[in-house]
């Protein structure tokens, strides 16, 4: 097929060193060939938006350590969640111009893909400009924040619970805190890394308070903001921050162990064990701390997406995106996201 513009891809160029953070040099960017005309039940898709997510860090290791995502090979085209528009189709379920989203779309301007019902789906009722929402609040990120709170948070609106969210200004944390508030929790406190993020949480998302762990004493601030203790902790980061939160948790409280981004660059098992003091507190206070994996709740996806869509349409949920422009900047967007530069969902507009 003849094309006017060159085609490019982002590929995995090198692995980060042991116990090292990823760098832009781990990603390569080069011209690549165009896909052939689609064969039976295949599509050619033009990538519009790609998502960069913390889980991708494990794919940079020799062994990803998880069942749901394989490690990338050196030279392999980077793949992940993406949105694209169909250019050609030999599948009766899709036509030219359809918007689609996929859980495993290559990071290149155009791609050739086999249609699998589990990995690609059509996006209906939304414009291209808004289609990136299917990578965030209406995608696996939003489902993770919402289902984690709804299914594993032990939320009971009549108990006037206090909820703390770490990584609160990230894509998942934003949703988790807002959903907890919608479910009737009395107080939502977010922990994040800058005063700008604190202001966003309090002013835009209407959290009851926010703590900047880089400039404030987390233990002291939690004592001030949560005088009655913490009932639910949505843990996105692990490490010292989680130790500080656990020290304020009430008896029979709940930790939703969603992510441990503070350890993703370290050669430790996942989830990493608590230090001795925190482990004793969890045991002594009968704190329920279990790993949460959203893929275990696939049967909840339709009803949760309906809940999120309704709340968003009614203005009860806020979505925030940090957008980088150009496929050539995808690697840098990932590195910045892992360093906490983003507010809300990190997206690359191709």
Coordinates of C-alpha atoms in Angstrom, one line a residue:
X1 CA 0.0 0.0 0.0
X2 CA 1.4 3.4 -0.9
X3 CA 1.7 6.0 1.9
X4 CA 2.7 9.7 2.0
X5 CA 4.4 9.7 5.4
X6 CA 7.2 7.6 6.8
X7 CA 6.4 4.9 9.4
X8 CA 8.3 4.7 12.7
X9 CA 8.4 2.5 15.7
X10 CA 9.7 2.7 19.3
X11 CA 11.7 -0.4 20.3
X12 CA 13.3 -1.8 23.4
X13 CA 17.0 -0.9 23.0
X14 CA 18.5 -1.9 26.3
X15 CA 17.7 -3.0 29.8
X16 CA 18.2 -0.7 32.8
X17 CA 21.0 -1.8 35.2
X18 CA 20.2 -3.8 38.3
X19 CA 18.5 -1.6 40.9
X20 CA 18.6 1.3 38.4
X21 CA 15.8 3.6 37.0
X22 CA 15.0 3.5 33.3
X23 CA 16.4 6.1 31.0
X24 CA 15.5 7.4 27.6
X25 CA 18.5 5.5 26.2
X26 CA 16.6 2.2 26.9
X27 CA 14.2 3.1 24.1
X28 CA 15.1 3.4 20.4
X29 CA 13.2 5.2 17.6
X30 CA 13.6 4.3 14.0
X31 CA 11.8 4.0 10.6
X32 CA 10.0 0.8 9.9
X33 CA 8.1 -0.7 7.0
X34 CA 4.4 -0.3 6.4
X35 CA 2.0 -3.2 7.0
X36 CA 0.9 -5.2 4.1
X37 CA -2.7 -5.0 3.0
X38 CA -4.8 -6.8 5.6
X39 CA -5.6 -10.5 5.2
X40 CA -8.7 -12.2 6.4
X41 CA -10.1 -10.7 9.6
X42 CA -7.1 -8.3 10.0
X43 CA -6.9 -4.6 10.4
X44 CA -4.4 -1.8 9.6
X45 CA -4.7 0.7 12.4
X46 CA -3.2 4.2 12.7
X47 CA -2.1 4.8 16.3
X48 CA -3.5 8.0 17.8
X49 CA -2.8 7.8 21.6
X50 CA -0.6 5.5 23.6
X51 CA -0.5 4.9 27.3
X52 CA 2.6 4.7 29.5
X53 CA 2.0 2.9 32.8
X54 CA 4.1 1.8 35.8
X55 CA 3.5 -1.9 35.2
X56 CA 5.6 -1.6 32.0
X57 CA 8.7 -1.2 34.2
X58 CA 8.6 -5.0 35.0
X59 CA 8.6 -5.7 31.2
X60 CA 12.1 -4.1 31.0
X61 CA 13.6 -6.9 33.2
X62 CA 14.9 -10.2 31.9
X63 CA 11.9 -11.8 33.8
X64 CA 8.8 -9.6 34.2
X65 CA 8.0 -11.5 37.4
X66 CA 4.2 -11.3 36.6
X67 CA 1.9 -13.6 34.7
X68 CA -0.1 -10.9 32.9
X69 CA 2.8 -9.2 31.0
X70 CA 5.8 -10.8 29.4
X71 CA 9.3 -9.2 29.3
X72 CA 10.3 -7.3 26.2
X73 CA 13.1 -8.7 24.1
X74 CA 16.0 -6.4 23.0
X75 CA 15.0 -5.0 19.6
X76 CA 11.3 -5.7 20.1
X77 CA 8.7 -3.1 19.3
X78 CA 7.3 -1.7 22.5
X79 CA 3.7 -2.5 23.0
X80 CA 1.0 -1.6 25.5
X81 CA -2.4 0.1 25.8
X82 CA -3.3 2.3 22.8
X83 CA -6.1 3.9 20.8
X84 CA -6.1 4.0 17.0
X85 CA -8.2 4.5 13.9
X86 CA -8.9 1.8 11.4
X87 CA -7.3 2.5 8.0
X88 CA -8.2 -0.8 6.3
X89 CA -10.3 -3.8 7.4
X90 CA -11.1 -7.3 6.2
X91 CA -13.1 -8.0 9.3
X92 CA -16.9 -7.5 9.1
X93 CA -17.0 -6.1 12.6
X94 CA -14.8 -3.1 11.8
X95 CA -14.8 -0.6 9.0
X96 CA -12.5 2.2 7.9
X97 CA -12.6 5.1 10.3
X98 CA -13.6 3.1 13.4
X99 CA -11.8 4.0 16.6
X100 CA -10.4 1.0 18.4
X101 CA -8.5 0.4 21.6
X102 CA -6.1 -2.4 22.3
X103 CA -4.3 -3.8 25.3
X104 CA -1.3 -4.8 23.2
X105 CA -0.8 -2.3 20.3
X106 CA 2.7 -1.7 19.1
X107 CA 4.2 1.8 19.5
X108 CA 4.4 2.7 15.9
X109 CA 2.5 5.1 13.7
X110 CA 0.6 2.3 11.9
X111 CA 0.3 -1.3 12.6
X112 CA -0.9 -4.6 11.3
X113 CA -2.9 -6.7 13.7
X114 CA -4.9 -9.8 14.0
X115 CA -8.3 -9.1 15.7
X116 CA -8.7 -10.9 19.0
X117 CA -11.8 -10.1 21.0
X118 CA -9.8 -10.0 24.2
X119 CA -7.2 -7.6 23.0
X120 CA -9.0 -5.1 20.8
X121 CA -12.4 -3.5 20.9
X122 CA -14.3 -0.8 19.1
X123 CA -14.8 2.6 20.8
X124 CA -18.4 3.9 20.2
X125 CA -20.0 7.2 21.2
X126 CA -16.8 9.2 21.7
X127 CA -14.8 11.5 19.6
X128 CA -11.2 11.0 18.7
X129 CA -10.3 14.0 20.9
X130 CA -11.8 12.2 23.9
X131 CA -10.8 8.7 23.0
X132 CA -7.7 8.9 25.3
X133 CA -10.1 8.6 28.2
X134 CA -10.4 4.9 27.3
X135 CA -6.8 4.6 28.4
X136 CA -7.4 6.3 31.7
X137 CA -10.6 6.8 33.6
X138 CA -12.5 4.5 31.2
X139 CA -9.7 2.0 30.8
X140 CA -7.8 -0.5 33.0
X141 CA -6.4 2.4 35.0
X142 CA -9.9 3.7 36.0
X143 CA -11.1 0.1 36.6
X144 CA -8.2 -0.6 38.9
X145 CA -8.8 2.5 41.1
X146 CA -12.6 1.9 41.2
X147 CA -12.7 -1.8 41.6
X148 CA -9.9 -1.8 44.2
X149 CA -11.9 0.5 46.4
X150 CA -15.3 -1.1 45.7
X151 CA -14.4 -4.7 46.0
X152 CA -11.4 -4.8 48.4
X153 CA -11.8 -1.6 50.4
X154 CA -14.5 -2.9 52.8
X155 CA -16.2 0.5 52.3
X156 CA -19.3 1.1 54.5
X157 CA -20.8 4.5 54.1
X158 CA -22.4 4.5 57.6
X159 CA -19.0 4.1 59.3
X160 CA -17.7 7.5 58.2
X161 CA -14.4 6.0 57.2
X162 CA -11.1 7.8 56.5
X163 CA -9.2 6.8 53.4
X164 CA -5.6 7.5 52.5
X165 CA -4.3 7.2 49.0
X166 CA -0.6 7.2 48.1
X167 CA 0.4 8.1 44.6
X168 CA -2.8 10.1 44.8
X169 CA -2.1 12.4 41.9
X170 CA -1.4 9.6 39.5
X171 CA -3.9 8.1 37.2
X172 CA -5.0 5.3 39.5
X173 CA -4.9 7.3 42.7
X174 CA -7.1 10.0 41.3
X175 CA -9.8 7.6 40.5
X176 CA -9.5 5.6 43.8
X177 CA -9.9 8.7 46.0
X178 CA -12.8 10.1 44.0
X179 CA -14.6 6.8 44.0
X180 CA -14.1 6.4 47.8
X181 CA -15.7 9.8 48.2
X182 CA -18.6 8.9 46.0
X183 CA -19.2 5.8 48.1
X184 CA -19.7 7.9 51.2
X185 CA -16.3 7.9 52.9
X186 CA -16.0 10.8 55.4
X187 CA -12.4 11.9 54.7
X188 CA -10.1 11.4 51.7
X189 CA -6.4 12.2 52.2
X190 CA -3.9 12.0 49.3
X191 CA -0.1 11.6 49.5
X192 CA 1.9 12.9 46.5
X193 CA 5.3 14.5 45.6
X194 CA 4.7 18.2 45.0
X195 CA 2.7 21.1 46.3
X196 CA 1.2 21.5 42.8
X197 CA -0.2 18.0 43.1
X198 CA -1.5 18.7 46.6
X199 CA -3.4 21.7 45.3
X200 CA -4.8 19.7 42.4
X201 CA -6.0 17.0 44.9
X202 CA -7.7 19.5 47.2
X203 CA -9.0 22.0 44.7
X204 CA -9.9 19.9 41.6
X205 CA -10.6 16.5 43.1
X206 CA -12.0 17.9 46.4
X207 CA -9.9 15.7 48.6
X208 CA -10.1 16.7 52.3
X209 CA -6.4 17.1 52.6
X210 CA -3.1 16.3 50.9
X211 CA 0.5 15.6 52.1
X212 CA 3.6 16.3 50.1
X213 CA 6.0 13.6 51.1
X214 CA 9.0 15.4 49.7
X215 CA 8.6 18.6 51.8
X216 CA 6.5 17.5 54.8
X217 CA 6.7 14.9 57.6
X218 CA 4.2 12.3 56.5
X219 CA 3.7 10.8 60.0
X220 CA 3.1 14.2 61.6
X221 CA 0.8 15.4 58.8
X222 CA -1.3 12.2 59.0
X223 CA -1.6 12.6 62.7
X224 CA -3.0 16.1 62.1
X225 CA -5.2 15.2 59.2
X226 CA -6.5 11.8 60.5
X227 CA -6.9 12.2 64.3
X228 CA -9.3 9.3 64.3
X229 CA -6.9 7.0 62.4
X230 CA -7.0 5.5 59.0
X231 CA -9.6 2.9 58.0
X232 CA -8.6 2.3 54.4
X233 CA -5.3 2.7 52.7
X234 CA -5.0 2.5 48.9
X235 CA -1.3 1.7 48.5
X236 CA 0.3 2.6 45.1
X237 CA 3.8 3.2 46.3
X238 CA 5.0 1.0 49.2
X239 CA 8.3 1.8 51.0
X240 CA 8.6 4.4 53.8
X241 CA 5.4 6.1 52.9
X242 CA 3.4 3.0 53.4
X243 CA 5.2 2.3 56.7
X244 CA 4.1 5.8 57.9
X245 CA 0.5 5.2 56.9
X246 CA 0.3 1.7 58.5
X247 CA 1.5 3.3 61.8
X248 CA -1.8 5.3 61.8
X249 CA -4.2 2.6 60.8
X250 CA -7.0 1.5 63.0
X251 CA -7.7 -2.0 64.2
X252 CA -9.4 -4.2 61.5
X253 CA -8.6 -1.6 58.8
X254 CA -7.8 -2.4 55.2
X255 CA -4.8 -2.0 52.9
X256 CA -5.5 -2.3 49.2
X257 CA -2.1 -3.4 47.9
X258 CA -2.4 -2.1 44.4
X259 CA 1.2 -1.0 43.5
X260 CA 4.7 -0.6 44.9
X261 CA 6.2 1.9 42.5
X262 CA 8.9 2.9 45.1
X263 CA 10.5 -0.6 44.6
X264 CA 10.0 -1.1 40.8
X265 CA 13.6 -0.2 40.1
X266 CA 14.9 -2.6 42.8
X267 CA 15.7 -6.3 42.5
X268 CA 13.2 -7.5 45.2
X269 CA 10.2 -9.8 45.1
X270 CA 6.7 -8.4 44.4
X271 CA 5.0 -7.5 46.6
X272 CA 8.1 -6.8 48.8
X273 CA 7.8 -7.8 52.4
X274 CA 7.0 -5.1 55.1
X275 CA 9.7 -4.1 57.5
X276 CA 9.5 -5.7 60.9
X277 CA 7.8 -2.9 62.7
X278 CA 5.1 -2.5 60.1
X279 CA 4.5 -6.3 59.9
X280 CA 4.0 -6.4 63.7
X281 CA 1.5 -3.6 63.5
X282 CA -0.4 -5.3 60.7
X283 CA -0.6 -8.5 62.8
X284 CA -1.4 -6.8 66.2
X285 CA -4.1 -4.6 64.7
X286 CA -5.6 -7.3 62.5
X287 CA -5.1 -5.1 59.4
X288 CA -6.3 -6.8 56.2
X289 CA -3.5 -6.4 53.7
X290 CA -3.9 -8.3 50.5
X291 CA -2.5 -7.9 47.0
X292 CA -5.1 -6.5 44.5
X293 CA -5.0 -7.5 40.8
X294 CA -7.8 -5.9 38.7
X295 CA -7.7 -8.7 36.2
X296 CA -9.1 -11.0 38.8
X297 CA -12.3 -9.0 38.6
X298 CA -13.0 -9.1 34.9
X299 CA -16.7 -9.9 35.6
X300 CA -17.0 -6.5 37.3
X301 CA -15.7 -4.5 34.3
X302 CA -19.0 -3.7 32.5
X303 CA -20.8 -2.6 35.7
X304 CA -17.9 -0.6 36.9
X305 CA -17.4 1.2 33.5
X306 CA -21.1 2.0 33.6
X307 CA -20.6 3.5 37.1
X308 CA -17.6 5.6 36.0
X309 CA -19.3 6.8 32.8
X310 CA -22.4 7.9 34.7
X311 CA -20.4 9.7 37.4
X312 CA -18.2 11.4 34.8
X313 CA -21.2 12.5 32.7
X314 CA -22.8 14.0 35.9
X315 CA -19.7 15.9 36.7
X316 CA -18.9 13.8 39.8
X317 CA -15.6 12.5 38.5
X318 CA -12.7 14.6 37.2
X319 CA -10.2 13.2 34.7
X320 CA -6.8 14.8 34.3
X321 CA -4.2 14.0 31.6
X322 CA -0.6 14.9 31.1
X323 CA 0.0 14.7 27.4
X324 CA 3.3 14.4 25.5
X325 CA 3.3 15.0 21.8
X326 CA 5.0 12.8 19.2
X327 CA 5.9 9.1 19.1
X328 CA 9.6 10.0 19.3
X329 CA 8.9 11.3 22.8
X330 CA 7.2 8.1 24.1
X331 CA 10.3 6.9 25.9
X332 CA 10.8 10.2 27.6
X333 CA 7.2 10.2 28.7
X334 CA 7.6 6.8 30.3
X335 CA 10.7 7.9 32.2
X336 CA 9.1 11.1 33.4
X337 CA 6.0 9.2 34.5
X338 CA 8.1 6.8 36.5
X339 CA 9.8 9.9 38.1
X340 CA 6.4 11.4 39.1
X341 CA 6.3 14.3 36.7
X342 CA 2.8 13.6 35.5
X343 CA -0.5 14.7 37.1
X344 CA -3.3 12.2 36.3
X345 CA -2.9 9.9 33.3
X346 CA 0.3 10.1 31.2
X347 CA -0.6 9.9 27.6
X348 CA 1.4 10.3 24.3
X349 CA -0.5 11.8 21.4
X350 CA 1.1 10.2 18.4

